[in-house]
């Protein structure tokens, strides 16, 4: 019989969680209840709020006396981040379910994010229809809008609660029995403007016995890949599309943070890196582009995405950043430079074709790279040409075999 961990503030929302608990058990599952409120729970949990706070290095009495909601939320969130993965390792539960507003969501999801990919995680939240990135991060948490506040049992809330219970019950009851052949796992990065390159390389690798995970370089995609590398899932990296660094440097909306391009090097994972889509910075609709960029060269990718061409000065900085990150590598590292353009828009006759910008990028990265650590190949090809993609893929295969 499988067990569902139920996380919640059983002091203020005890009636609601008791309804959910009883529903779960009526379906033939066990529950493991974790109290994340500050005060006495409506029913006795399996794991108390004292335990949660102890994992954050705090005592319940101190938190109660402080009478500071923000402080209590932070303590409980920190505690859950450490406690929940420990409980999972101990076999206390098989999947996790929680309900809450912004506070409850902030408390439950840090722990959920620490669980392995594939462990069922469902968060019913009042903030599920907004920006969920702060809660989901790079994990596979499923967020379900609560429609009404998680306060009271009514015709709407009980339906939403029931659907959430049925959802996680289904995840735990039905298992995929198909076992895929274990193959070396390669991560690669793609953008719409580097799709042909990645497709050619993926086919080349798959034909030679590799499994390829493709990450969309939209900020969260890059962060997710870096996290999977850190967690030991990835055996080789074909990082064609490093565009997230353009957004990080210039202020676009698809940045992946200052640690992008570090995980593979730190872990010593074989990596082949290129400069895909560093010709562009990403924004939302054209009317949301910051006024300070007025007069720059733009391309309307679609009604919700506006692209801005990177300048010569920005490309010089990007080259230095890429070199700095690759120089940190402790494992075999190769940089592939496509001399005829870094994206579909950076080609002869296309909107972002920029020989001067590209030349600056290439020279900057070459000047800063440590040749004792990084091997550089300059190819007189466009990044989306099949020959370039396959040369990069073959280079990865060679350094993975060493």
mmCIF file of C-alpha atoms in Angstrom, residues 65-385:
data_model
loop_
_atom_site.group_PDB
_atom_site.id
_atom_site.type_symbol
_atom_site.label_atom_id
_atom_site.label_comp_id
_atom_site.label_asym_id
_atom_site.label_seq_id
_atom_site.Cartn_x
_atom_site.Cartn_y
_atom_site.Cartn_z
ATOM 1 C CA UNK A 65 6.806 34.421 20.544
ATOM 2 C CA UNK A 66 8.204 36.392 17.614
ATOM 3 C CA UNK A 67 4.706 36.548 16.108
ATOM 4 C CA UNK A 68 6.118 37.349 12.671
ATOM 5 C CA UNK A 69 4.366 35.615 9.778
ATOM 6 C CA UNK A 70 7.216 36.188 7.315
ATOM 7 C CA UNK A 71 9.776 34.817 9.767
ATOM 8 C CA UNK A 72 7.649 31.752 10.496
ATOM 9 C CA UNK A 73 7.145 31.077 6.796
ATOM 10 C CA UNK A 74 10.873 31.297 6.148
ATOM 11 C CA UNK A 75 11.691 28.949 9.039
ATOM 12 C CA UNK A 76 9.107 26.374 7.970
ATOM 13 C CA UNK A 77 10.202 26.551 4.332
ATOM 14 C CA UNK A 78 13.840 26.043 5.307
ATOM 15 C CA UNK A 79 12.853 23.143 7.510
ATOM 16 C CA UNK A 80 10.806 21.457 4.783
ATOM 17 C CA UNK A 81 13.651 21.854 2.304
ATOM 18 C CA UNK A 82 15.828 19.638 4.502
ATOM 19 C CA UNK A 83 13.214 17.410 6.137
ATOM 20 C CA UNK A 84 11.127 16.259 3.169
ATOM 21 C CA UNK A 85 13.961 14.625 1.165
ATOM 22 C CA UNK A 86 15.135 12.940 4.371
ATOM 23 C CA UNK A 87 11.668 11.494 5.008
ATOM 24 C CA UNK A 88 11.559 10.241 1.423
ATOM 25 C CA UNK A 89 14.944 8.520 1.834
ATOM 26 C CA UNK A 90 13.541 6.827 4.939
ATOM 27 C CA UNK A 91 10.635 5.463 2.886
ATOM 28 C CA UNK A 92 7.948 7.430 4.691
ATOM 29 C CA UNK A 93 6.019 8.262 1.509
ATOM 30 C CA UNK A 94 5.810 7.643 -2.241
ATOM 31 C CA UNK A 95 4.235 10.912 -3.407
ATOM 32 C CA UNK A 96 3.483 14.303 -1.906
ATOM 33 C CA UNK A 97 0.421 16.567 -1.971
ATOM 34 C CA UNK A 98 -0.157 20.018 -0.518
ATOM 35 C CA UNK A 99 -2.695 22.844 -0.588
ATOM 36 C CA UNK A 100 -2.218 26.509 0.227
ATOM 37 C CA UNK A 101 -2.067 30.168 -0.587
ATOM 38 C CA UNK A 102 1.183 31.965 -1.292
ATOM 39 C CA UNK A 103 2.440 31.223 2.217
ATOM 40 C CA UNK A 104 1.551 27.547 2.212
ATOM 41 C CA UNK A 105 2.957 27.179 -1.298
ATOM 42 C CA UNK A 106 6.210 28.844 -0.231
ATOM 43 C CA UNK A 107 6.507 26.418 2.684
ATOM 44 C CA UNK A 108 5.738 23.157 0.867
ATOM 45 C CA UNK A 109 7.487 23.565 -2.479
ATOM 46 C CA UNK A 110 11.118 23.993 -1.297
ATOM 47 C CA UNK A 111 10.972 20.435 0.040
ATOM 48 C CA UNK A 112 9.206 19.147 -3.059
ATOM 49 C CA UNK A 113 11.952 20.600 -5.254
ATOM 50 C CA UNK A 114 14.516 18.473 -3.432
ATOM 51 C CA UNK A 115 12.773 15.198 -4.292
ATOM 52 C CA UNK A 116 13.975 13.109 -7.251
ATOM 53 C CA UNK A 117 12.439 13.657 -10.665
ATOM 54 C CA UNK A 118 9.523 11.304 -11.162
ATOM 55 C CA UNK A 119 8.323 11.291 -7.556
ATOM 56 C CA UNK A 120 4.687 12.522 -7.807
ATOM 57 C CA UNK A 121 4.420 16.066 -6.440
ATOM 58 C CA UNK A 122 1.149 18.027 -6.596
ATOM 59 C CA UNK A 123 0.679 21.541 -5.213
ATOM 60 C CA UNK A 124 -2.834 23.037 -5.182
ATOM 61 C CA UNK A 125 -2.327 26.774 -4.883
ATOM 62 C CA UNK A 126 -3.992 30.150 -5.187
ATOM 63 C CA UNK A 127 -0.932 31.356 -7.123
ATOM 64 C CA UNK A 128 -0.806 28.481 -9.619
ATOM 65 C CA UNK A 129 -2.053 30.579 -12.533
ATOM 66 C CA UNK A 130 0.621 33.240 -12.135
ATOM 67 C CA UNK A 131 4.404 33.034 -12.290
ATOM 68 C CA UNK A 132 5.096 29.600 -10.827
ATOM 69 C CA UNK A 133 8.853 29.589 -11.414
ATOM 70 C CA UNK A 134 9.723 30.622 -7.820
ATOM 71 C CA UNK A 135 7.833 27.559 -6.585
ATOM 72 C CA UNK A 136 8.557 24.953 -9.271
ATOM 73 C CA UNK A 137 12.142 25.930 -10.092
ATOM 74 C CA UNK A 138 13.766 23.145 -12.099
ATOM 75 C CA UNK A 139 11.638 20.374 -10.598
ATOM 76 C CA UNK A 140 8.582 18.485 -11.903
ATOM 77 C CA UNK A 141 6.087 19.828 -9.372
ATOM 78 C CA UNK A 142 2.567 19.890 -10.811
ATOM 79 C CA UNK A 143 0.659 22.991 -9.739
ATOM 80 C CA UNK A 144 -3.133 23.114 -9.822
ATOM 81 C CA UNK A 145 -5.040 26.402 -9.405
ATOM 82 C CA UNK A 146 -7.302 26.233 -6.376
ATOM 83 C CA UNK A 147 -9.856 28.587 -8.066
ATOM 84 C CA UNK A 148 -11.101 29.701 -4.634
ATOM 85 C CA UNK A 149 -8.979 30.228 -1.556
ATOM 86 C CA UNK A 150 -7.958 27.147 0.381
ATOM 87 C CA UNK A 151 -10.354 28.132 3.141
ATOM 88 C CA UNK A 152 -13.502 26.150 3.795
ATOM 89 C CA UNK A 153 -15.269 23.221 2.184
ATOM 90 C CA UNK A 154 -17.695 24.260 -0.533
ATOM 91 C CA UNK A 155 -18.922 23.065 -3.906
ATOM 92 C CA UNK A 156 -15.840 24.450 -5.688
ATOM 93 C CA UNK A 157 -13.063 23.678 -3.214
ATOM 94 C CA UNK A 158 -14.160 20.095 -2.584
ATOM 95 C CA UNK A 159 -14.163 19.424 -6.322
ATOM 96 C CA UNK A 160 -10.659 20.857 -6.725
ATOM 97 C CA UNK A 161 -9.382 18.973 -3.678
ATOM 98 C CA UNK A 162 -10.904 15.756 -4.997
ATOM 99 C CA UNK A 163 -9.383 16.196 -8.456
ATOM 100 C CA UNK A 164 -5.961 16.754 -6.883
ATOM 101 C CA UNK A 165 -6.290 13.600 -4.788
ATOM 102 C CA UNK A 166 -7.400 11.579 -7.808
ATOM 103 C CA UNK A 167 -4.483 12.990 -9.804
ATOM 104 C CA UNK A 168 -1.784 11.913 -7.365
ATOM 105 C CA UNK A 169 -3.564 8.619 -6.709
ATOM 106 C CA UNK A 170 -3.446 7.921 -10.436
ATOM 107 C CA UNK A 171 0.234 8.743 -10.606
ATOM 108 C CA UNK A 172 0.963 6.264 -7.856
ATOM 109 C CA UNK A 173 -1.448 3.546 -8.983
ATOM 110 C CA UNK A 174 -0.471 3.404 -12.645
ATOM 111 C CA UNK A 175 3.157 2.702 -13.452
ATOM 112 C CA UNK A 176 4.908 2.558 -16.803
ATOM 113 C CA UNK A 177 6.187 -0.990 -17.091
ATOM 114 C CA UNK A 178 8.158 -0.319 -20.279
ATOM 115 C CA UNK A 179 11.880 -0.426 -19.550
ATOM 116 C CA UNK A 180 13.977 1.538 -22.008
ATOM 117 C CA UNK A 181 17.403 0.351 -22.977
ATOM 118 C CA UNK A 182 20.018 2.079 -20.858
ATOM 119 C CA UNK A 183 22.150 4.304 -23.068
ATOM 120 C CA UNK A 184 24.728 7.025 -22.341
ATOM 121 C CA UNK A 185 22.733 10.168 -21.599
ATOM 122 C CA UNK A 186 23.646 13.375 -23.430
ATOM 123 C CA UNK A 187 22.161 16.809 -22.742
ATOM 124 C CA UNK A 188 21.851 19.435 -25.460
ATOM 125 C CA UNK A 189 20.350 22.919 -25.696
ATOM 126 C CA UNK A 190 18.075 24.245 -28.411
ATOM 127 C CA UNK A 191 16.296 27.428 -29.433
ATOM 128 C CA UNK A 192 13.953 27.873 -32.359
ATOM 129 C CA UNK A 193 16.800 29.482 -34.283
ATOM 130 C CA UNK A 194 19.188 26.558 -33.641
ATOM 131 C CA UNK A 195 16.671 23.751 -34.165
ATOM 132 C CA UNK A 196 18.203 22.299 -37.371
ATOM 133 C CA UNK A 197 21.594 22.042 -35.689
ATOM 134 C CA UNK A 198 20.225 20.166 -32.690
ATOM 135 C CA UNK A 199 18.073 17.891 -34.827
ATOM 136 C CA UNK A 200 21.058 16.879 -36.973
ATOM 137 C CA UNK A 201 23.222 16.264 -33.913
ATOM 138 C CA UNK A 202 20.499 14.340 -32.092
ATOM 139 C CA UNK A 203 19.982 11.980 -35.030
ATOM 140 C CA UNK A 204 23.734 11.468 -35.311
ATOM 141 C CA UNK A 205 24.056 10.593 -31.622
ATOM 142 C CA UNK A 206 20.967 8.391 -31.465
ATOM 143 C CA UNK A 207 22.140 6.366 -34.460
ATOM 144 C CA UNK A 208 25.321 5.653 -32.497
ATOM 145 C CA UNK A 209 23.628 4.470 -29.333
ATOM 146 C CA UNK A 210 23.214 7.621 -27.253
ATOM 147 C CA UNK A 211 20.079 8.983 -25.607
ATOM 148 C CA UNK A 212 19.650 12.735 -26.010
ATOM 149 C CA UNK A 213 17.776 15.114 -23.707
ATOM 150 C CA UNK A 214 16.946 18.424 -25.406
ATOM 151 C CA UNK A 215 16.546 21.497 -23.196
ATOM 152 C CA UNK A 216 14.863 24.642 -24.474
ATOM 153 C CA UNK A 217 17.265 27.491 -23.669
ATOM 154 C CA UNK A 218 14.602 29.715 -22.111
ATOM 155 C CA UNK A 219 16.220 30.324 -18.746
ATOM 156 C CA UNK A 220 14.499 27.587 -16.822
ATOM 157 C CA UNK A 221 15.660 25.125 -19.479
ATOM 158 C CA UNK A 222 19.294 25.978 -18.934
ATOM 159 C CA UNK A 223 18.911 25.887 -15.167
ATOM 160 C CA UNK A 224 17.182 22.517 -15.365
ATOM 161 C CA UNK A 225 19.984 21.053 -17.450
ATOM 162 C CA UNK A 226 22.596 22.408 -15.066
ATOM 163 C CA UNK A 227 20.735 20.865 -12.117
ATOM 164 C CA UNK A 228 20.493 17.459 -13.788
ATOM 165 C CA UNK A 229 24.221 17.600 -14.486
ATOM 166 C CA UNK A 230 24.839 18.430 -10.820
ATOM 167 C CA UNK A 231 22.608 15.539 -9.777
ATOM 168 C CA UNK A 232 24.641 13.067 -11.822
ATOM 169 C CA UNK A 233 22.120 12.183 -14.531
ATOM 170 C CA UNK A 234 24.164 13.410 -17.514
ATOM 171 C CA UNK A 235 27.235 11.738 -19.048
ATOM 172 C CA UNK A 236 27.971 14.228 -21.826
ATOM 173 C CA UNK A 237 26.901 17.764 -22.762
ATOM 174 C CA UNK A 238 26.429 19.218 -26.242
ATOM 175 C CA UNK A 239 25.701 22.815 -25.311
ATOM 176 C CA UNK A 240 24.963 24.338 -28.711
ATOM 177 C CA UNK A 241 22.711 27.159 -27.517
ATOM 178 C CA UNK A 242 24.303 29.420 -24.917
ATOM 179 C CA UNK A 243 21.938 32.307 -25.646
ATOM 180 C CA UNK A 244 20.782 32.554 -22.037
ATOM 181 C CA UNK A 245 24.021 34.389 -21.296
ATOM 182 C CA UNK A 246 22.967 37.191 -23.665
ATOM 183 C CA UNK A 247 19.815 37.682 -21.611
ATOM 184 C CA UNK A 248 21.771 37.488 -18.361
ATOM 185 C CA UNK A 249 24.247 40.130 -19.533
ATOM 186 C CA UNK A 250 21.893 42.572 -21.243
ATOM 187 C CA UNK A 251 18.722 42.155 -19.172
ATOM 188 C CA UNK A 252 16.468 39.905 -21.232
ATOM 189 C CA UNK A 253 13.664 37.765 -19.876
ATOM 190 C CA UNK A 254 15.185 34.329 -20.565
ATOM 191 C CA UNK A 255 18.313 34.432 -18.433
ATOM 192 C CA UNK A 256 19.476 31.308 -16.623
ATOM 193 C CA UNK A 257 21.440 33.021 -13.876
ATOM 194 C CA UNK A 258 25.147 33.662 -13.313
ATOM 195 C CA UNK A 259 26.068 29.977 -12.873
ATOM 196 C CA UNK A 260 25.057 28.878 -16.358
ATOM 197 C CA UNK A 261 27.856 26.895 -18.074
ATOM 198 C CA UNK A 262 29.459 25.819 -14.804
ATOM 199 C CA UNK A 263 27.959 22.447 -13.840
ATOM 200 C CA UNK A 264 29.573 20.241 -16.497
ATOM 201 C CA UNK A 265 32.968 21.807 -15.922
ATOM 202 C CA UNK A 266 32.712 21.488 -12.168
ATOM 203 C CA UNK A 267 31.648 17.845 -12.388
ATOM 204 C CA UNK A 268 34.285 16.973 -14.998
ATOM 205 C CA UNK A 269 31.623 15.914 -17.512
ATOM 206 C CA UNK A 270 32.783 15.870 -21.163
ATOM 207 C CA UNK A 271 31.297 18.889 -22.914
ATOM 208 C CA UNK A 272 31.221 20.413 -26.371
ATOM 209 C CA UNK A 273 30.010 24.010 -26.305
ATOM 210 C CA UNK A 274 29.065 26.432 -29.056
ATOM 211 C CA UNK A 275 27.795 30.009 -29.304
ATOM 212 C CA UNK A 276 24.258 29.438 -30.493
ATOM 213 C CA UNK A 277 21.864 32.416 -30.544
ATOM 214 C CA UNK A 278 24.237 34.803 -28.792
ATOM 215 C CA UNK A 279 23.124 37.248 -31.472
ATOM 216 C CA UNK A 280 19.886 37.927 -29.601
ATOM 217 C CA UNK A 281 18.299 39.067 -26.358
ATOM 218 C CA UNK A 282 14.710 38.067 -25.593
ATOM 219 C CA UNK A 283 11.815 40.223 -24.453
ATOM 220 C CA UNK A 284 8.054 39.859 -24.338
ATOM 221 C CA UNK A 285 5.628 41.771 -26.597
ATOM 222 C CA UNK A 286 7.185 44.717 -28.388
ATOM 223 C CA UNK A 287 5.438 47.238 -26.139
ATOM 224 C CA UNK A 288 7.135 45.663 -23.103
ATOM 225 C CA UNK A 289 10.692 46.178 -24.313
ATOM 226 C CA UNK A 290 12.422 48.585 -21.882
ATOM 227 C CA UNK A 291 12.592 52.140 -23.183
ATOM 228 C CA UNK A 292 16.386 52.268 -22.728
ATOM 229 C CA UNK A 293 16.743 49.968 -25.754
ATOM 230 C CA UNK A 294 14.973 52.364 -28.130
ATOM 231 C CA UNK A 295 16.766 52.538 -31.458
ATOM 232 C CA UNK A 296 18.211 49.024 -31.281
ATOM 233 C CA UNK A 297 17.641 46.408 -33.993
ATOM 234 C CA UNK A 298 14.572 44.240 -33.212
ATOM 235 C CA UNK A 299 12.870 41.227 -34.732
ATOM 236 C CA UNK A 300 9.291 40.293 -33.884
ATOM 237 C CA UNK A 301 9.480 36.524 -33.450
ATOM 238 C CA UNK A 302 5.770 36.264 -32.647
ATOM 239 C CA UNK A 303 3.165 38.441 -30.859
ATOM 240 C CA UNK A 304 4.582 37.543 -27.424
ATOM 241 C CA UNK A 305 8.326 37.389 -28.187
ATOM 242 C CA UNK A 306 10.539 40.237 -29.387
ATOM 243 C CA UNK A 307 14.212 39.652 -30.165
ATOM 244 C CA UNK A 308 16.950 42.302 -29.999
ATOM 245 C CA UNK A 309 20.293 42.035 -31.818
ATOM 246 C CA UNK A 310 23.334 42.053 -29.541
ATOM 247 C CA UNK A 311 25.880 44.807 -30.185
ATOM 248 C CA UNK A 312 29.610 44.613 -30.871
ATOM 249 C CA UNK A 313 30.327 45.683 -27.285
ATOM 250 C CA UNK A 314 27.954 43.086 -25.864
ATOM 251 C CA UNK A 315 29.477 40.364 -28.011
ATOM 252 C CA UNK A 316 32.924 41.208 -26.697
ATOM 253 C CA UNK A 317 31.647 40.818 -23.152
ATOM 254 C CA UNK A 318 29.843 37.589 -24.024
ATOM 255 C CA UNK A 319 33.008 36.114 -25.500
ATOM 256 C CA UNK A 320 34.895 36.868 -22.306
ATOM 257 C CA UNK A 321 32.140 35.362 -20.148
ATOM 258 C CA UNK A 322 31.949 32.145 -22.160
ATOM 259 C CA UNK A 323 35.725 31.783 -21.975
ATOM 260 C CA UNK A 324 35.739 32.447 -18.235
ATOM 261 C CA UNK A 325 33.153 29.716 -17.622
ATOM 262 C CA UNK A 326 34.835 27.146 -19.858
ATOM 263 C CA UNK A 327 38.227 27.819 -18.266
ATOM 264 C CA UNK A 328 36.757 26.524 -14.989
ATOM 265 C CA UNK A 329 36.262 23.061 -16.467
ATOM 266 C CA UNK A 330 37.908 20.084 -14.792
ATOM 267 C CA UNK A 331 36.986 17.643 -17.557
ATOM 268 C CA UNK A 332 37.459 17.437 -21.351
ATOM 269 C CA UNK A 333 36.011 20.562 -22.956
ATOM 270 C CA UNK A 334 35.715 21.658 -26.584
ATOM 271 C CA UNK A 335 34.478 24.946 -28.041
ATOM 272 C CA UNK A 336 33.020 24.789 -31.570
ATOM 273 C CA UNK A 337 32.880 28.142 -33.387
ATOM 274 C CA UNK A 338 30.538 28.429 -36.433
ATOM 275 C CA UNK A 339 32.225 31.164 -38.457
ATOM 276 C CA UNK A 340 29.252 31.675 -40.805
ATOM 277 C CA UNK A 341 26.687 32.544 -38.128
ATOM 278 C CA UNK A 342 25.284 31.552 -34.750
ATOM 279 C CA UNK A 343 21.534 31.391 -35.452
ATOM 280 C CA UNK A 344 18.944 31.207 -38.202
ATOM 281 C CA UNK A 345 18.647 34.999 -38.033
ATOM 282 C CA UNK A 346 22.408 35.441 -38.199
ATOM 283 C CA UNK A 347 22.890 34.358 -41.796
ATOM 284 C CA UNK A 348 23.378 36.168 -45.082
ATOM 285 C CA UNK A 349 20.180 38.022 -45.952
ATOM 286 C CA UNK A 350 18.614 37.561 -42.501
ATOM 287 C CA UNK A 351 17.676 40.288 -40.035
ATOM 288 C CA UNK A 352 20.470 39.722 -37.512
ATOM 289 C CA UNK A 353 23.290 38.935 -39.922
ATOM 290 C CA UNK A 354 26.250 40.660 -38.280
ATOM 291 C CA UNK A 355 29.776 39.755 -39.440
ATOM 292 C CA UNK A 356 31.342 42.458 -37.244
ATOM 293 C CA UNK A 357 29.405 41.389 -34.139
ATOM 294 C CA UNK A 358 30.233 37.731 -34.742
ATOM 295 C CA UNK A 359 33.899 38.421 -35.391
ATOM 296 C CA UNK A 360 34.114 40.338 -32.123
ATOM 297 C CA UNK A 361 32.477 37.457 -30.274
ATOM 298 C CA UNK A 362 34.807 34.873 -31.780
ATOM 299 C CA UNK A 363 37.982 36.879 -31.200
ATOM 300 C CA UNK A 364 37.054 37.690 -27.607
ATOM 301 C CA UNK A 365 36.381 34.092 -26.660
ATOM 302 C CA UNK A 366 39.561 32.863 -28.380
ATOM 303 C CA UNK A 367 41.686 35.501 -26.695
ATOM 304 C CA UNK A 368 40.441 34.596 -23.215
ATOM 305 C CA UNK A 369 40.268 30.801 -23.512
ATOM 306 C CA UNK A 370 42.934 28.744 -21.778
ATOM 307 C CA UNK A 371 44.176 26.438 -24.575
ATOM 308 C CA UNK A 372 45.573 24.022 -21.988
ATOM 309 C CA UNK A 373 42.036 23.425 -20.757
ATOM 310 C CA UNK A 374 39.773 24.005 -23.761
ATOM 311 C CA UNK A 375 40.183 22.762 -27.329
ATOM 312 C CA UNK A 376 38.863 25.171 -29.982
ATOM 313 C CA UNK A 377 37.618 24.186 -33.421
ATOM 314 C CA UNK A 378 36.757 26.945 -35.893
ATOM 315 C CA UNK A 379 34.491 25.701 -38.665
ATOM 316 C CA UNK A 380 33.770 27.746 -41.782
ATOM 317 C CA UNK A 381 30.133 26.723 -41.491
ATOM 318 C CA UNK A 382 26.843 28.097 -40.200
ATOM 319 C CA UNK A 383 25.660 26.623 -36.909
ATOM 320 C CA UNK A 384 22.581 25.092 -38.575
ATOM 321 C CA UNK A 385 24.504 23.249 -41.271
#
